[in-house]
Amino acid sequence: MVSSKDRQRKLAREKLDRQLARRAARQRRRRQIQAGLGAAAALILIVAGVAWLGGAFDSDDTTTDAAGSDVCAWTPQNAETNKNLKDVGEPPTTGIPTAGSRPMTITTDKGAPIVVSLDLADAPCSAADLAYLAGKQFYDNTTCHEITTEGAIRCGDPSGTGQGGPTYSVYNENVPLAPTPEPSASAAPSKPPAAPLYPKGTVALIGDPPGSNGSQFLIFFKDFTPKGEPQYPIVGRVTGGMETVAAIAKIPTVANDAGDKVKPKDKITVQSVTVGEPSATGTETAPSAPAPSASSQS
């Protein structure tokens, strides 16, 4: 006959076995869940990696930089050591358009307005520089103080000295690469001439010294390729008013204060410069420009 103590021990043992079985079952379920979560996480990482490589996480906004992300840097210039500088603040460093183009209209007293398409993809900071200064009326009633021997009209200096500009500068961007030296004629057959680095109609910034660009820009009225390293960052091209550029190019030049024969004999006045809204499609909306003065019609 089984004693009561034996029966109690048997019941306790059975209870313990049931508890151990339930605990083992819970542990198996936990391991299965963890294994499933681990596999799912690994799969998510693999899918995310493939999507990232495929560009799925690239921003759809192609017209401006990401919010809070600095695109351009402006270097302060000392107006005390250069009295030709004009303080109009500095452009923003964020919210810079980095795709497409935007129109810049240069109205002079020499004919129809000159329209320039600014390149926002290759020269976003140079374009932002010109747009900012135009918005500050920096160029209004300034002069184009040189017709250079390189075949360009030099404008954008309120002082007319070649030393003027804002109290900041922007670094070079979109400077064309120098052509690879041609082999000797005996070593290779003749090749067609290389395309000019600065084709007719090119608009580029110019700094003094090179790389310290501010407000001054060049409008090339003929093809130009420098003999040495290129120094002018290209910011755009003329899309309208090239006949005005050609007319200005014909103005005779006289010696400037440095003795260089680059000063236009007739004063070339820039009445205004305006910059329109960016366009990512290539269809630009040009800003309204003042009508040419009566002197431009003569």
mmCIF file of C-alpha atoms in Angstrom:
data_model
loop_
_atom_site.group_PDB
_atom_site.id
_atom_site.type_symbol
_atom_site.label_atom_id
_atom_site.label_comp_id
_atom_site.label_asym_id
_atom_site.label_seq_id
_atom_site.Cartn_x
_atom_site.Cartn_y
_atom_site.Cartn_z
ATOM 1 C CA MET A 1 0.000 0.000 0.000
ATOM 2 C CA VAL A 2 1.369 3.404 -1.001
ATOM 3 C CA SER A 3 1.863 5.786 1.872
ATOM 4 C CA SER A 4 0.535 9.313 1.831
ATOM 5 C CA LYS A 5 4.080 10.682 1.784
ATOM 6 C CA ASP A 6 4.902 8.658 -1.326
ATOM 7 C CA ARG A 7 1.726 9.905 -2.974
ATOM 8 C CA GLN A 8 2.637 13.514 -2.150
ATOM 9 C CA ARG A 9 6.148 13.031 -3.503
ATOM 10 C CA LYS A 10 4.698 11.505 -6.683
ATOM 11 C CA LEU A 11 2.274 14.398 -7.131
ATOM 12 C CA ALA A 12 5.029 16.912 -6.494
ATOM 13 C CA ARG A 13 7.249 15.139 -9.007
ATOM 14 C CA GLU A 14 4.518 15.165 -11.625
ATOM 15 C CA LYS A 15 3.922 18.857 -10.961
ATOM 16 C CA LEU A 16 7.645 19.585 -11.327
ATOM 17 C CA ASP A 17 7.756 17.602 -14.573
ATOM 18 C CA ARG A 18 4.831 19.597 -15.922
ATOM 19 C CA GLN A 19 6.546 22.861 -14.944
ATOM 20 C CA LEU A 20 9.793 21.768 -16.562
ATOM 21 C CA ALA A 21 7.943 20.742 -19.720
ATOM 22 C CA ARG A 22 6.142 24.088 -19.906
ATOM 23 C CA ARG A 23 9.444 25.919 -19.304
ATOM 24 C CA ALA A 24 11.161 23.928 -22.025
ATOM 25 C CA ALA A 25 8.294 24.669 -24.410
ATOM 26 C CA ARG A 26 8.522 28.382 -23.658
ATOM 27 C CA GLN A 27 12.252 28.325 -24.245
ATOM 28 C CA ARG A 28 11.777 26.548 -27.594
ATOM 29 C CA ARG A 29 9.182 29.139 -28.654
ATOM 30 C CA ARG A 30 11.469 31.956 -27.549
ATOM 31 C CA ARG A 31 14.372 30.535 -29.544
ATOM 32 C CA GLN A 32 12.115 30.101 -32.581
ATOM 33 C CA ILE A 33 10.894 33.699 -32.315
ATOM 34 C CA GLN A 34 14.438 35.015 -31.884
ATOM 35 C CA ALA A 35 15.629 32.967 -34.818
ATOM 36 C CA GLY A 36 12.764 34.282 -36.930
ATOM 37 C CA LEU A 37 13.440 37.860 -35.900
ATOM 38 C CA GLY A 38 17.134 37.425 -36.633
ATOM 39 C CA ALA A 39 16.394 36.043 -40.079
ATOM 40 C CA ALA A 40 13.928 38.841 -40.756
ATOM 41 C CA ALA A 41 16.437 41.462 -39.625
ATOM 42 C CA ALA A 42 19.112 39.927 -41.832
ATOM 43 C CA LEU A 43 16.704 39.912 -44.764
ATOM 44 C CA ILE A 44 15.791 43.550 -44.133
ATOM 45 C CA LEU A 45 19.467 44.503 -44.055
ATOM 46 C CA ILE A 46 20.113 42.651 -47.301
ATOM 47 C CA VAL A 47 17.114 44.268 -49.017
ATOM 48 C CA ALA A 48 18.073 47.711 -47.671
ATOM 49 C CA GLY A 49 21.637 47.264 -48.895
ATOM 50 C CA VAL A 50 20.494 46.307 -52.364
ATOM 51 C CA ALA A 51 18.063 49.230 -52.419
ATOM 52 C CA TRP A 52 20.771 51.623 -51.269
ATOM 53 C CA LEU A 53 23.118 50.443 -53.992
ATOM 54 C CA GLY A 54 20.302 50.915 -56.471
ATOM 55 C CA GLY A 55 19.770 54.505 -55.351
ATOM 56 C CA ALA A 56 16.370 53.944 -53.723
ATOM 57 C CA PHE A 57 17.254 56.271 -50.893
ATOM 58 C CA ASP A 58 18.488 59.089 -53.114
ATOM 59 C CA SER A 59 16.578 62.313 -52.656
ATOM 60 C CA ASP A 60 13.960 63.120 -55.259
ATOM 61 C CA ASP A 61 14.664 66.821 -54.757
ATOM 62 C CA THR A 62 17.117 67.678 -57.528
ATOM 63 C CA THR A 63 16.828 71.444 -57.318
ATOM 64 C CA THR A 64 18.208 72.230 -53.869
ATOM 65 C CA ASP A 65 20.603 70.729 -51.376
ATOM 66 C CA ALA A 66 19.359 68.840 -48.334
ATOM 67 C CA ALA A 67 18.064 71.048 -45.546
ATOM 68 C CA GLY A 68 20.855 72.056 -43.204
ATOM 69 C CA SER A 69 23.588 70.807 -45.513
ATOM 70 C CA ASP A 70 26.208 73.393 -46.405
ATOM 71 C CA VAL A 71 26.945 73.444 -50.121
ATOM 72 C CA CYS A 72 28.950 76.659 -50.484
ATOM 73 C CA ALA A 73 31.566 78.367 -48.350
ATOM 74 C CA TRP A 74 32.236 82.095 -48.511
ATOM 75 C CA THR A 75 35.655 83.437 -47.540
ATOM 76 C CA PRO A 76 35.615 86.878 -45.857
ATOM 77 C CA GLN A 77 37.673 89.635 -47.475
ATOM 78 C CA ASN A 78 39.098 92.619 -45.598
ATOM 79 C CA ALA A 79 37.484 95.886 -46.673
ATOM 80 C CA GLU A 80 39.990 97.853 -44.576
ATOM 81 C CA THR A 81 42.938 96.671 -46.649
ATOM 82 C CA ASN A 82 40.998 96.919 -49.924
ATOM 83 C CA LYS A 83 38.860 100.039 -50.061
ATOM 84 C CA ASN A 84 37.364 98.915 -53.383
ATOM 85 C CA LEU A 85 35.278 96.232 -51.666
ATOM 86 C CA LYS A 86 31.592 96.816 -50.967
ATOM 87 C CA ASP A 87 29.884 95.164 -47.995
ATOM 88 C CA VAL A 88 26.479 93.687 -48.849
ATOM 89 C CA GLY A 89 26.643 90.714 -46.479
ATOM 90 C CA GLU A 90 27.133 87.116 -47.585
ATOM 91 C CA PRO A 91 24.920 84.649 -49.464
ATOM 92 C CA PRO A 92 23.390 81.750 -47.515
ATOM 93 C CA THR A 93 25.317 78.488 -47.349
ATOM 94 C CA THR A 94 22.243 76.242 -47.523
ATOM 95 C CA GLY A 95 19.256 76.010 -49.822
ATOM 96 C CA ILE A 96 21.551 76.354 -52.849
ATOM 97 C CA PRO A 97 20.076 75.037 -56.139
ATOM 98 C CA THR A 98 22.339 72.267 -57.434
ATOM 99 C CA ALA A 99 20.568 71.111 -60.593
ATOM 100 C CA GLY A 100 19.209 72.668 -63.752
ATOM 101 C CA SER A 101 19.785 76.299 -64.650
ATOM 102 C CA ARG A 102 18.490 79.793 -64.044
ATOM 103 C CA PRO A 103 18.509 82.870 -66.278
ATOM 104 C CA MET A 104 20.533 86.001 -65.635
ATOM 105 C CA THR A 105 19.697 89.151 -67.594
ATOM 106 C CA ILE A 106 22.339 91.855 -68.024
ATOM 107 C CA THR A 107 20.911 95.168 -69.232
ATOM 108 C CA THR A 108 23.445 97.656 -70.597
ATOM 109 C CA ASP A 109 23.271 100.935 -72.472
ATOM 110 C CA LYS A 110 24.631 99.288 -75.636
ATOM 111 C CA GLY A 111 21.701 97.325 -77.011
ATOM 112 C CA ALA A 112 19.345 94.471 -76.233
ATOM 113 C CA PRO A 113 19.701 92.755 -72.851
ATOM 114 C CA ILE A 114 22.235 89.917 -72.617
ATOM 115 C CA VAL A 115 20.643 86.746 -71.281
ATOM 116 C CA VAL A 116 22.841 84.124 -69.620
ATOM 117 C CA SER A 117 21.912 80.590 -68.584
ATOM 118 C CA LEU A 118 23.618 79.921 -65.240
ATOM 119 C CA ASP A 119 24.778 76.323 -64.732
ATOM 120 C CA LEU A 120 23.480 75.155 -61.351
ATOM 121 C CA ALA A 121 24.830 71.621 -61.640
ATOM 122 C CA ASP A 122 28.500 72.360 -62.362
ATOM 123 C CA ALA A 123 28.745 75.819 -60.781
ATOM 124 C CA PRO A 124 26.133 76.043 -58.002
ATOM 125 C CA CYS A 125 28.167 78.370 -55.765
ATOM 126 C CA SER A 126 29.257 80.675 -58.592
ATOM 127 C CA ALA A 127 25.626 80.934 -59.696
ATOM 128 C CA ALA A 128 24.464 81.534 -56.115
ATOM 129 C CA ASP A 129 27.093 84.273 -55.816
ATOM 130 C CA LEU A 130 25.826 86.129 -58.905
ATOM 131 C CA ALA A 131 22.173 85.651 -57.927
ATOM 132 C CA TYR A 132 22.787 87.032 -54.442
ATOM 133 C CA LEU A 133 24.639 90.100 -55.701
ATOM 134 C CA ALA A 134 22.025 90.772 -58.367
ATOM 135 C CA GLY A 135 19.344 90.647 -55.665
ATOM 136 C CA LYS A 136 21.298 93.287 -53.728
ATOM 137 C CA GLN A 137 21.424 95.575 -56.829
ATOM 138 C CA PHE A 138 25.204 95.259 -56.576
ATOM 139 C CA TYR A 139 25.661 95.604 -60.339
ATOM 140 C CA ASP A 140 23.267 98.471 -60.969
ATOM 141 C CA ASN A 141 24.961 101.422 -62.722
ATOM 142 C CA THR A 142 28.395 99.796 -62.776
ATOM 143 C CA THR A 143 30.655 99.528 -65.824
ATOM 144 C CA CYS A 144 32.337 96.882 -67.928
ATOM 145 C CA HIS A 145 35.803 98.264 -67.390
ATOM 146 C CA GLU A 146 37.807 96.024 -69.746
ATOM 147 C CA ILE A 147 37.713 94.457 -73.183
ATOM 148 C CA THR A 148 40.446 91.924 -72.628
ATOM 149 C CA THR A 149 43.088 90.758 -75.064
ATOM 150 C CA GLU A 150 41.741 87.229 -74.487
ATOM 151 C CA GLY A 151 38.506 88.133 -76.242
ATOM 152 C CA ALA A 152 36.175 88.847 -73.349
ATOM 153 C CA ILE A 153 34.247 91.716 -71.807
ATOM 154 C CA ARG A 154 35.039 92.152 -68.113
ATOM 155 C CA CYS A 155 32.221 93.465 -65.928
ATOM 156 C CA GLY A 156 30.953 93.446 -62.363
ATOM 157 C CA ASP A 157 33.373 95.721 -60.474
ATOM 158 C CA PRO A 158 31.612 98.749 -58.936
ATOM 159 C CA SER A 159 34.985 100.473 -58.500
ATOM 160 C CA GLY A 160 35.977 99.929 -62.138
ATOM 161 C CA THR A 161 39.526 99.153 -61.023
ATOM 162 C CA GLY A 162 39.620 95.384 -61.338
ATOM 163 C CA GLN A 163 40.152 95.190 -57.561
ATOM 164 C CA GLY A 164 36.559 95.649 -56.457
ATOM 165 C CA GLY A 165 33.873 93.236 -55.357
ATOM 166 C CA PRO A 166 31.966 92.123 -52.264
ATOM 167 C CA THR A 167 33.524 91.477 -48.859
ATOM 168 C CA TYR A 168 33.611 87.737 -49.485
ATOM 169 C CA SER A 169 34.976 85.437 -52.152
ATOM 170 C CA VAL A 170 34.037 82.036 -53.534
ATOM 171 C CA TYR A 171 36.463 79.305 -54.528
ATOM 172 C CA ASN A 172 36.975 78.067 -58.095
ATOM 173 C CA GLU A 173 34.539 75.511 -59.435
ATOM 174 C CA ASN A 174 33.992 74.228 -62.961
ATOM 175 C CA VAL A 175 37.378 75.331 -64.270
ATOM 176 C CA PRO A 176 38.015 73.471 -67.556
ATOM 177 C CA LEU A 177 40.899 71.031 -67.705
ATOM 178 C CA ALA A 178 43.945 71.936 -69.734
ATOM 179 C CA PRO A 179 44.208 69.889 -72.949
ATOM 180 C CA THR A 180 46.621 66.962 -73.059
ATOM 181 C CA PRO A 181 49.788 67.894 -74.972
ATOM 182 C CA GLU A 182 49.684 66.717 -78.566
ATOM 183 C CA PRO A 183 52.344 64.209 -79.691
ATOM 184 C CA SER A 184 54.875 65.324 -82.241
ATOM 185 C CA ALA A 185 53.777 65.411 -85.862
ATOM 186 C CA SER A 186 56.184 62.601 -86.752
ATOM 187 C CA ALA A 187 54.816 60.326 -84.033
ATOM 188 C CA ALA A 188 51.113 60.540 -84.859
ATOM 189 C CA PRO A 189 48.811 61.625 -87.671
ATOM 190 C CA SER A 190 47.397 65.121 -87.504
ATOM 191 C CA LYS A 191 44.208 65.591 -85.473
ATOM 192 C CA PRO A 192 41.439 68.145 -85.817
ATOM 193 C CA PRO A 193 41.850 71.155 -83.512
ATOM 194 C CA ALA A 194 40.546 70.603 -79.992
ATOM 195 C CA ALA A 195 37.415 72.446 -78.926
ATOM 196 C CA PRO A 196 38.169 75.757 -77.196
ATOM 197 C CA LEU A 197 38.106 75.663 -73.409
ATOM 198 C CA TYR A 198 36.139 78.912 -73.361
ATOM 199 C CA PRO A 199 33.876 78.932 -76.432
ATOM 200 C CA LYS A 200 32.310 82.113 -77.706
ATOM 201 C CA GLY A 201 29.414 83.035 -75.428
ATOM 202 C CA THR A 202 30.962 81.501 -72.289
ATOM 203 C CA VAL A 203 30.465 83.408 -69.034
ATOM 204 C CA ALA A 204 33.088 82.862 -66.329
ATOM 205 C CA LEU A 205 34.089 84.412 -63.029
ATOM 206 C CA ILE A 206 37.430 86.138 -62.639
ATOM 207 C CA GLY A 207 39.253 86.743 -59.374
ATOM 208 C CA ASP A 208 42.366 88.624 -58.342
ATOM 209 C CA PRO A 209 44.233 86.562 -57.356
ATOM 210 C CA PRO A 210 42.772 83.583 -59.228
ATOM 211 C CA GLY A 211 40.484 81.518 -57.025
ATOM 212 C CA SER A 212 39.208 84.490 -55.016
ATOM 213 C CA ASN A 213 36.126 85.127 -57.100
ATOM 214 C CA GLY A 214 33.578 87.726 -56.145
ATOM 215 C CA SER A 215 31.416 89.865 -58.402
ATOM 216 C CA GLN A 216 33.521 90.181 -61.559
ATOM 217 C CA PHE A 217 32.731 88.089 -64.609
ATOM 218 C CA LEU A 218 33.870 87.650 -68.212
ATOM 219 C CA ILE A 219 31.685 87.322 -71.301
ATOM 220 C CA PHE A 220 33.721 85.786 -74.118
ATOM 221 C CA PHE A 221 32.950 87.169 -77.572
ATOM 222 C CA LYS A 222 35.335 84.772 -79.304
ATOM 223 C CA ASP A 223 36.740 81.308 -78.680
ATOM 224 C CA PHE A 224 39.617 81.211 -76.225
ATOM 225 C CA THR A 225 42.026 78.553 -74.957
ATOM 226 C CA PRO A 226 44.788 79.707 -72.597
ATOM 227 C CA LYS A 227 48.367 78.657 -73.214
ATOM 228 C CA GLY A 228 48.835 77.747 -69.549
ATOM 229 C CA GLU A 229 46.491 76.393 -66.903
ATOM 230 C CA PRO A 230 42.907 77.678 -67.154
ATOM 231 C CA GLN A 231 41.993 80.077 -64.341
ATOM 232 C CA TYR A 232 38.409 81.141 -64.956
ATOM 233 C CA PRO A 233 35.555 79.051 -63.494
ATOM 234 C CA ILE A 234 32.713 78.766 -65.990
ATOM 235 C CA VAL A 235 29.325 79.747 -64.589
ATOM 236 C CA GLY A 236 27.133 79.800 -67.710
ATOM 237 C CA ARG A 237 26.653 80.730 -71.337
ATOM 238 C CA VAL A 238 24.957 83.469 -73.312
ATOM 239 C CA THR A 239 21.585 82.405 -74.709
ATOM 240 C CA GLY A 240 20.346 85.763 -75.916
ATOM 241 C CA GLY A 241 21.702 89.188 -76.835
ATOM 242 C CA MET A 242 24.928 87.936 -78.386
ATOM 243 C CA GLU A 243 24.597 90.750 -80.918
ATOM 244 C CA THR A 244 25.026 93.200 -78.031
ATOM 245 C CA VAL A 245 28.150 91.361 -76.907
ATOM 246 C CA ALA A 246 29.509 91.565 -80.461
ATOM 247 C CA ALA A 247 28.762 95.291 -80.639
ATOM 248 C CA ILE A 248 30.534 95.952 -77.345
ATOM 249 C CA ALA A 249 33.527 93.925 -78.525
ATOM 250 C CA LYS A 250 34.017 96.380 -81.395
ATOM 251 C CA ILE A 251 34.482 99.368 -79.099
ATOM 252 C CA PRO A 252 38.079 100.669 -79.395
ATOM 253 C CA THR A 253 40.300 100.367 -76.330
ATOM 254 C CA VAL A 254 42.806 102.703 -74.754
ATOM 255 C CA ALA A 255 45.449 102.249 -72.074
ATOM 256 C CA ASN A 256 44.260 101.934 -68.488
ATOM 257 C CA ASP A 257 46.120 103.194 -65.412
ATOM 258 C CA ALA A 258 48.463 100.194 -65.620
ATOM 259 C CA GLY A 259 49.291 100.923 -69.265
ATOM 260 C CA ASP A 260 47.352 97.963 -70.668
ATOM 261 C CA LYS A 261 45.278 98.751 -73.749
ATOM 262 C CA VAL A 262 42.058 97.186 -72.462
ATOM 263 C CA LYS A 263 39.965 100.128 -71.270
ATOM 264 C CA PRO A 264 36.918 100.767 -73.505
ATOM 265 C CA LYS A 265 37.089 104.162 -75.166
ATOM 266 C CA ASP A 266 33.324 104.476 -74.764
ATOM 267 C CA LYS A 267 31.891 103.901 -71.305
ATOM 268 C CA ILE A 268 29.888 100.651 -71.034
ATOM 269 C CA THR A 269 27.242 100.972 -68.344
ATOM 270 C CA VAL A 270 25.545 97.990 -66.767
ATOM 271 C CA GLN A 271 22.146 99.359 -65.879
ATOM 272 C CA SER A 272 20.976 96.271 -64.006
ATOM 273 C CA VAL A 273 21.489 92.546 -63.524
ATOM 274 C CA THR A 274 18.567 90.312 -62.583
ATOM 275 C CA VAL A 275 18.413 86.564 -61.983
ATOM 276 C CA GLY A 276 15.304 84.448 -62.506
ATOM 277 C CA GLU A 277 14.054 81.335 -60.755
ATOM 278 C CA PRO A 278 15.842 77.975 -61.045
ATOM 279 C CA SER A 279 14.553 75.421 -63.507
ATOM 280 C CA ALA A 280 15.375 71.715 -63.471
ATOM 281 C CA THR A 281 13.754 71.144 -66.876
ATOM 282 C CA GLY A 282 15.789 73.569 -68.920
ATOM 283 C CA THR A 283 12.778 75.853 -69.464
ATOM 284 C CA GLU A 284 13.806 79.014 -67.711
ATOM 285 C CA THR A 285 11.620 81.893 -66.642
ATOM 286 C CA ALA A 286 13.597 85.018 -67.344
ATOM 287 C CA PRO A 287 13.201 87.967 -64.983
ATOM 288 C CA SER A 288 11.712 91.145 -66.319
ATOM 289 C CA ALA A 289 14.423 93.556 -67.419
ATOM 290 C CA PRO A 290 14.304 97.313 -67.867
ATOM 291 C CA ALA A 291 14.034 98.507 -71.428
ATOM 292 C CA PRO A 292 17.283 99.721 -73.004
ATOM 293 C CA SER A 293 17.905 103.440 -72.631
ATOM 294 C CA ALA A 294 17.500 105.789 -75.531
ATOM 295 C CA SER A 295 21.248 105.887 -76.025
ATOM 296 C CA SER A 296 21.229 102.188 -76.803
ATOM 297 C CA GLN A 297 18.930 102.734 -79.728
ATOM 298 C CA SER A 298 21.197 105.212 -81.437
#
